[in-house]
Amino acid sequence: MRARQILHCDCNCFYASVEMQEQPRLRGKAIAVCGDPEARHGIVLTASYPAKRMVVKTGMAIWQAQQCCRDLIIVPPHYREYVRYSGFVREILEEYTDQIEPFGLDENWLDMTGSCGLFGSGAAIARQISDKVKRELGITVSIGVANNKITAKLGSDYKKPDAITRIEADNYRQIVYPLPVEDLLYVGPATRRKLNWYGVRTIGQLAALEPWRLGEWFGKIGYVLSSFARGTDQTPVAKLGWQAAVKSVGNSATTPRDLVCDEDAWLMLLILSESVAARLRELALKCTVVEISLRDTELDSFTRQQKAESPTDNCLEIARAAFELFRQNYSWSRPLRSIGVRASGLVAAGAPMQLSLLRDEIRRDKRERLDRAVDEVRERYGYGSLQRALVRTDPALGGIDPTSHTIHPVGFFNGG
């Protein structure tokens, strides 16, 4: 059987690269694309390479980044432009294959196994893509070439910017085994600390362990990490346009000011539950489990969940279940800076449902129809066209638009 040819294409310093392309005066300078400090999203989203050489890192607070680099230029994010450029990159990739799996806005896996007869080897195709993106869009990409997705991603991370790295059987151990274990996908800080405690610091040391040992330490994910480290991952690259089944719908917000009382928490839970419920109705789904996530001013966080009384897509029912969870599990030891609501255990909206003799089902039906009417008004005139009176009682918290989304990467396992 012919070995697969998998590419991982990663746009270098994507947000910063787009800003420099749109604003030529920024080219070659130390810039950092940062969230809005007034809304308490004041962290570095990405930095240019001149800024990175001054140790400006993603996730730093703005004041920390400015201490590292006195001449740092702070640039606000322009997500529409990033989405536009992401689409341009995708159009170039589509010229070579229809097996394109996004991993966020700026990263894509590509299966070129069936394209090599037309365009040459995986490395040759990577060079063509790199040259074309640079020539047509003015940004650079780093590309890993391998026989599986995980190793291809290691390759794109290995050299930056504007590099192509081939990692296959003949050089796998030489390149991959010395890398720190945290370079492997799904080895986060907690997993790294645990592996380090066991004396495992490199991918080579991880690969040398028996899979059952990792299974004892980490459960099912231990076997996955063993496969990743050995370079034997066989996860397919999803075809363009493929979408995973929705398993949960959630929304969260870092609030413009600290939440200090039950009234603040109720207002935020209601605002977030409205967006979650609207999304459920859009997907023709109902939830059977409601979950909340909280983060206090010391950045300690936790989640709690409970089953709903019956499947629901009603905003008030979700908000009340979330608030009940909140009151049962939080005693205001510290103010809160972030709060979230998630609906899971999803079922089809038209699925048969047991009615209750203890609830006013007629009133419940009226609330559901009212929610759908609100959806129609907001779809036509915008979120702010119709709001609850409670939202107007607090300009800071009520000013949050829960329909505006930060773009997050999709999960690796969504592709199967």
XYZ file of C-alpha atoms in Angstrom:
416
model
C 0.000 0.000 0.000
C 1.261 3.455 -0.908
C 2.189 5.615 2.108
C -0.106 8.541 2.738
C 1.110 12.057 1.960
C -0.313 14.389 4.607
C 0.493 18.099 4.798
C -0.096 20.506 7.669
C -0.167 24.104 6.459
C 0.244 26.759 9.183
C 0.080 30.484 8.364
C 2.940 32.238 10.173
C 1.892 34.822 12.812
C -1.422 34.905 10.969
C -3.221 37.856 12.594
C -0.040 39.961 12.600
C 0.761 38.974 8.997
C -2.697 40.067 7.829
C -2.374 43.379 9.687
C 1.009 44.032 8.050
C -0.395 43.180 4.633
C -3.352 45.524 5.113
C -1.215 48.251 6.754
C 2.184 48.314 4.969
C 3.565 50.842 7.501
C 3.629 47.989 10.051
C 5.835 45.671 7.981
C 9.056 44.647 9.657
C 8.056 46.207 12.977
C 7.391 44.701 16.383
C 3.608 44.486 16.554
C 1.184 42.570 18.732
C -2.461 41.983 17.898
C -4.246 42.297 21.236
C -7.762 42.120 22.602
C -9.557 45.138 24.040
C -8.074 46.048 27.451
C -11.192 48.076 28.290
C -13.272 44.909 27.969
C -10.619 42.958 29.914
C -9.490 40.960 26.899
C -6.125 42.735 26.999
C -3.846 39.867 26.049
C -1.579 39.200 23.089
C -3.393 37.153 20.446
C -0.357 36.942 18.172
C 2.883 38.829 17.647
C 5.138 39.489 14.678
C 8.547 37.844 14.540
C 10.419 41.044 15.530
C 8.209 41.132 18.641
C 8.723 37.428 19.288
C 12.475 37.946 19.236
C 11.908 40.309 22.167
C 10.123 37.432 23.992
C 6.603 38.737 23.392
C 4.396 35.649 23.588
C 0.790 34.757 22.837
C -1.314 34.969 26.004
C 0.788 37.668 27.671
C -1.009 40.629 29.222
C -0.409 43.820 27.254
C 1.583 45.408 30.080
C 3.870 42.361 30.229
C 4.429 42.462 26.466
C 5.281 46.174 26.641
C 7.852 45.469 29.357
C 9.517 42.940 27.046
C 9.482 45.290 24.063
C 9.378 49.050 24.660
C 8.711 49.838 20.992
C 5.840 47.339 20.690
C 2.975 48.536 18.494
C -0.431 47.395 19.782
C -2.932 46.623 17.023
C -6.624 45.768 17.629
C -7.899 42.573 15.984
C -9.930 42.682 12.772
C -11.573 39.263 12.649
C -13.410 39.848 9.384
C -10.108 40.373 7.618
C -8.657 37.217 9.175
C -11.666 35.206 8.017
C -11.306 36.720 4.537
C -7.614 35.821 4.253
C -8.328 32.361 5.668
C -10.783 31.881 2.813
C -8.165 33.006 0.281
C -5.686 30.438 1.626
C -8.382 27.756 1.484
C -9.057 28.585 -2.179
C -5.398 27.970 -3.007
C -5.405 24.662 -1.131
C -8.541 23.552 -2.992
C -6.557 23.647 -6.226
C -4.639 20.580 -5.000
C -7.149 18.452 -3.031
C -10.667 18.320 -1.639
C -9.461 16.612 1.539
C -8.853 19.741 3.599
C -9.480 19.753 7.335
C -9.266 23.117 9.138
C -7.720 23.352 12.607
C -8.639 26.925 13.387
C -8.463 29.867 10.998
C -4.788 29.621 10.170
C -4.084 25.873 10.066
C -5.201 23.119 7.696
C -4.418 19.444 7.197
C -4.388 18.206 3.602
C -4.356 14.663 2.262
C -2.307 14.740 -0.929
C -2.069 10.977 -1.418
C -4.309 11.058 -4.476
C -2.819 14.283 -5.824
C 0.823 13.227 -6.131
C 0.291 11.763 -9.605
C -0.765 15.210 -10.822
C 1.437 17.581 -8.872
C 4.476 15.591 -7.692
C 5.597 14.495 -4.225
C 4.183 15.873 -0.995
C 7.265 18.072 -0.563
C 6.930 19.372 -4.134
C 3.270 20.240 -3.576
C 4.178 21.964 -0.297
C 6.662 24.142 -2.172
C 4.053 25.054 -4.787
C 1.528 25.999 -2.075
C 4.091 28.026 -0.137
C 5.165 29.992 -3.209
C 1.601 30.632 -4.318
C 0.383 31.862 -0.899
C 3.393 34.189 -0.624
C 2.995 35.519 -4.166
C -0.784 36.019 -4.144
C -1.495 36.965 -0.508
C 1.779 38.384 0.758
C 1.877 36.126 3.816
C 4.021 33.072 4.528
C 3.232 29.538 5.637
C 5.178 26.736 7.270
C 4.288 23.253 6.027
C 4.957 19.831 7.491
C 5.023 16.806 5.182
C 4.494 13.348 6.694
C 2.417 10.180 6.466
C -0.006 11.208 9.261
C -1.632 14.307 10.707
C 0.219 14.458 14.022
C 3.694 14.176 12.497
C 2.770 16.685 9.790
C 1.845 19.201 12.489
C 5.156 18.573 14.244
C 6.799 19.311 10.901
C 5.041 22.657 10.409
C 6.070 23.685 13.932
C 9.666 22.494 13.521
C 10.928 25.436 11.444
C 9.347 28.885 11.191
C 8.723 31.103 9.376
C 8.336 30.192 5.717
C 9.712 26.654 5.924
C 8.930 23.154 4.678
C 9.890 20.158 6.805
C 9.533 16.560 5.639
C 9.325 13.960 8.418
C 8.990 10.367 7.258
C 10.327 6.940 8.239
C 13.920 7.693 7.215
C 14.312 10.728 9.493
C 11.475 10.392 12.024
C 13.572 9.428 15.048
C 16.286 11.919 14.248
C 13.871 14.881 14.126
C 10.991 13.945 16.413
C 12.478 11.958 19.292
C 14.598 14.819 20.729
C 11.617 17.235 20.777
C 10.111 18.121 24.175
C 7.031 16.097 24.966
C 4.852 19.233 25.119
C 5.350 19.724 21.361
C 2.968 16.796 20.848
C -0.682 17.620 20.254
C -2.814 17.114 23.378
C 0.117 17.297 25.789
C -0.949 20.375 27.760
C 0.660 21.809 30.906
C -0.981 19.314 33.297
C -0.053 16.282 31.152
C 3.481 17.616 30.681
C 3.928 18.031 34.446
C 2.735 14.491 35.082
C 4.972 13.036 32.370
C 7.943 15.037 33.663
C 7.250 13.698 37.156
C 7.586 10.185 35.713
C 10.847 11.235 34.043
C 9.399 11.544 30.540
C 10.673 14.760 28.960
C 11.043 14.014 25.240
C 8.824 12.456 22.608
C 11.390 9.693 22.222
C 11.078 8.779 25.894
C 7.291 8.797 25.526
C 7.481 6.519 22.465
C 9.701 4.077 24.372
C 7.035 3.462 27.023
C 4.668 0.525 26.693
C 1.177 1.749 25.709
C -0.412 -0.059 28.680
C 1.766 1.994 31.026
C 0.451 5.238 29.573
C -3.036 3.752 29.769
C -2.540 3.243 33.505
C -1.426 6.840 33.943
C -3.883 8.652 31.674
C -6.672 6.263 30.688
C -7.758 6.149 27.029
C -5.847 9.279 26.077
C -2.646 7.499 27.171
C -2.980 5.021 24.294
C -3.620 7.930 21.928
C -0.466 9.718 23.102
C 1.525 6.518 22.586
C 0.317 6.338 18.979
C 1.095 10.022 18.433
C 4.638 9.660 19.808
C 5.383 6.579 17.670
C 4.109 8.274 14.510
C 1.426 5.656 13.905
C -1.653 7.907 13.954
C -4.098 6.868 11.214
C -6.756 9.563 11.721
C -8.204 10.473 8.303
C -8.243 13.995 6.917
C -11.864 15.084 6.643
C -13.187 16.155 3.274
C -13.869 19.824 2.579
C -17.267 20.879 3.924
C -17.531 17.954 6.336
C -19.099 18.893 9.682
C -19.070 16.953 12.903
C -22.336 16.252 14.687
C -22.984 18.918 17.318
C -22.590 17.462 20.804
C -23.014 20.631 22.852
C -23.770 24.337 22.487
C -22.223 26.874 24.828
C -21.252 30.484 25.314
C -19.088 32.260 27.858
C -17.825 35.767 28.522
C -15.097 37.574 30.375
C -17.195 40.329 31.938
C -16.409 44.067 31.639
C -16.395 44.260 35.436
C -16.199 41.706 38.238
C -19.406 39.917 39.205
C -19.942 40.474 42.932
C -23.470 39.291 43.771
C -26.274 36.904 42.756
C -27.980 39.642 40.742
C -24.875 40.074 38.585
C -24.624 36.317 38.051
C -28.318 36.004 37.131
C -28.059 38.798 34.554
C -25.036 37.191 32.885
C -26.526 33.698 32.955
C -29.712 35.033 31.369
C -27.821 36.848 28.601
C -25.695 33.790 27.814
C -28.645 31.391 28.032
C -30.487 33.456 25.421
C -27.707 32.900 22.897
C -27.381 29.197 23.760
C -31.133 28.625 23.463
C -31.281 30.516 20.156
C -28.497 28.333 18.761
C -30.322 25.186 19.885
C -33.462 26.314 18.085
C -31.432 27.125 14.977
C -30.093 23.554 15.026
C -33.539 22.055 15.800
C -32.151 20.540 19.016
C -33.027 20.493 22.704
C -30.746 19.866 25.662
C -31.135 17.491 28.584
C -28.084 18.731 30.545
C -27.164 22.270 31.610
C -23.597 23.155 32.622
C -22.009 26.297 34.056
C -18.337 27.310 34.107
C -16.941 29.922 36.504
C -13.577 31.664 36.834
C -12.813 33.963 39.753
C -10.442 36.913 40.047
C -7.574 34.583 41.029
C -8.195 32.643 37.772
C -9.355 29.529 39.648
C -12.105 27.844 37.647
C -14.542 24.960 37.826
C -17.590 23.557 36.029
C -20.792 21.992 37.326
C -23.680 20.348 35.495
C -27.087 18.845 36.126
C -29.861 17.207 34.130
C -32.748 19.375 33.011
C -36.277 18.435 34.098
C -37.091 17.687 30.459
C -35.549 18.410 27.039
C -35.604 22.168 26.455
C -34.540 24.953 24.122
C -36.230 27.637 26.236
C -34.055 30.490 27.417
C -35.652 30.920 30.855
C -35.557 27.205 31.650
C -31.862 26.995 30.766
C -31.062 30.197 32.691
C -32.967 29.062 35.789
C -31.272 25.668 35.787
C -27.897 27.407 35.414
C -28.673 29.840 38.245
C -29.772 26.998 40.519
C -26.464 25.256 39.816
C -24.637 28.500 40.535
C -26.295 29.084 43.918
C -25.682 25.502 44.976
C -21.985 25.599 44.130
C -20.655 29.144 44.623
C -20.472 31.080 47.893
C -18.795 34.303 46.692
C -15.431 33.593 48.272
C -14.074 35.820 45.485
C -15.650 37.968 42.747
C -16.008 36.363 39.324
C -14.407 37.595 36.097
C -15.715 34.956 33.692
C -18.882 32.880 33.452
C -20.283 30.442 30.899
C -23.344 28.333 30.083
C -23.345 25.104 28.064
C -26.180 22.865 26.902
C -25.398 19.194 26.227
C -27.136 15.827 26.082
C -28.738 17.051 22.866
C -31.811 15.456 21.303
C -33.861 16.309 18.230
C -36.425 19.037 18.887
C -39.179 16.840 17.458
C -38.329 13.781 19.561
C -41.189 12.375 21.701
C -41.232 13.924 25.195
C -42.975 12.887 28.405
C -45.329 15.666 29.558
C -45.567 16.530 33.236
C -48.709 16.888 35.326
C -46.807 19.254 37.618
C -45.981 21.865 34.953
C -48.140 24.246 33.009
C -47.441 22.796 29.558
C -49.648 25.379 27.831
C -47.640 28.233 29.346
C -44.412 26.413 28.439
C -45.572 26.141 24.827
C -46.314 29.888 24.787
C -42.796 30.660 26.030
C -41.307 28.516 23.277
C -43.347 30.313 20.622
C -42.325 33.669 22.107
C -38.652 32.651 21.872
C -39.062 31.782 18.212
C -40.728 35.147 17.540
C -37.791 36.927 19.216
C -35.413 34.919 17.008
C -37.175 36.185 13.895
C -37.030 39.834 14.999
C -33.343 39.630 15.913
C -32.446 37.806 12.718
C -33.976 40.638 10.739
C -32.990 43.688 12.789
C -30.049 42.561 14.949
C -29.547 41.417 18.514
C -30.074 44.866 20.038
C -33.472 45.365 18.411
C -35.311 43.442 21.136
C -33.972 42.980 24.667
C -35.225 42.131 28.127
C -35.774 45.066 30.471
C -33.365 43.466 32.980
C -30.511 43.929 30.526
C -30.997 47.712 30.639
C -30.466 47.858 34.419
C -26.685 47.411 34.104
C -25.060 49.214 31.145
C -21.720 47.409 31.585
C -22.981 43.823 31.755
C -26.037 44.460 29.619
C -23.852 45.909 26.880
C -22.392 42.470 26.095
C -23.465 41.081 22.731
C -23.549 37.287 23.218
C -23.938 36.713 19.487
C -20.406 37.979 18.764
C -18.011 35.054 18.850
C -14.307 34.621 19.355
C -12.953 32.140 16.849
C -11.644 28.924 18.391
C -9.972 25.890 16.827
C -12.100 22.835 16.222
C -11.220 19.662 18.081
C -8.727 17.264 16.491
C -10.951 14.231 17.085
C -13.938 15.856 15.348
C -12.612 14.399 12.139
C -12.840 10.833 13.410
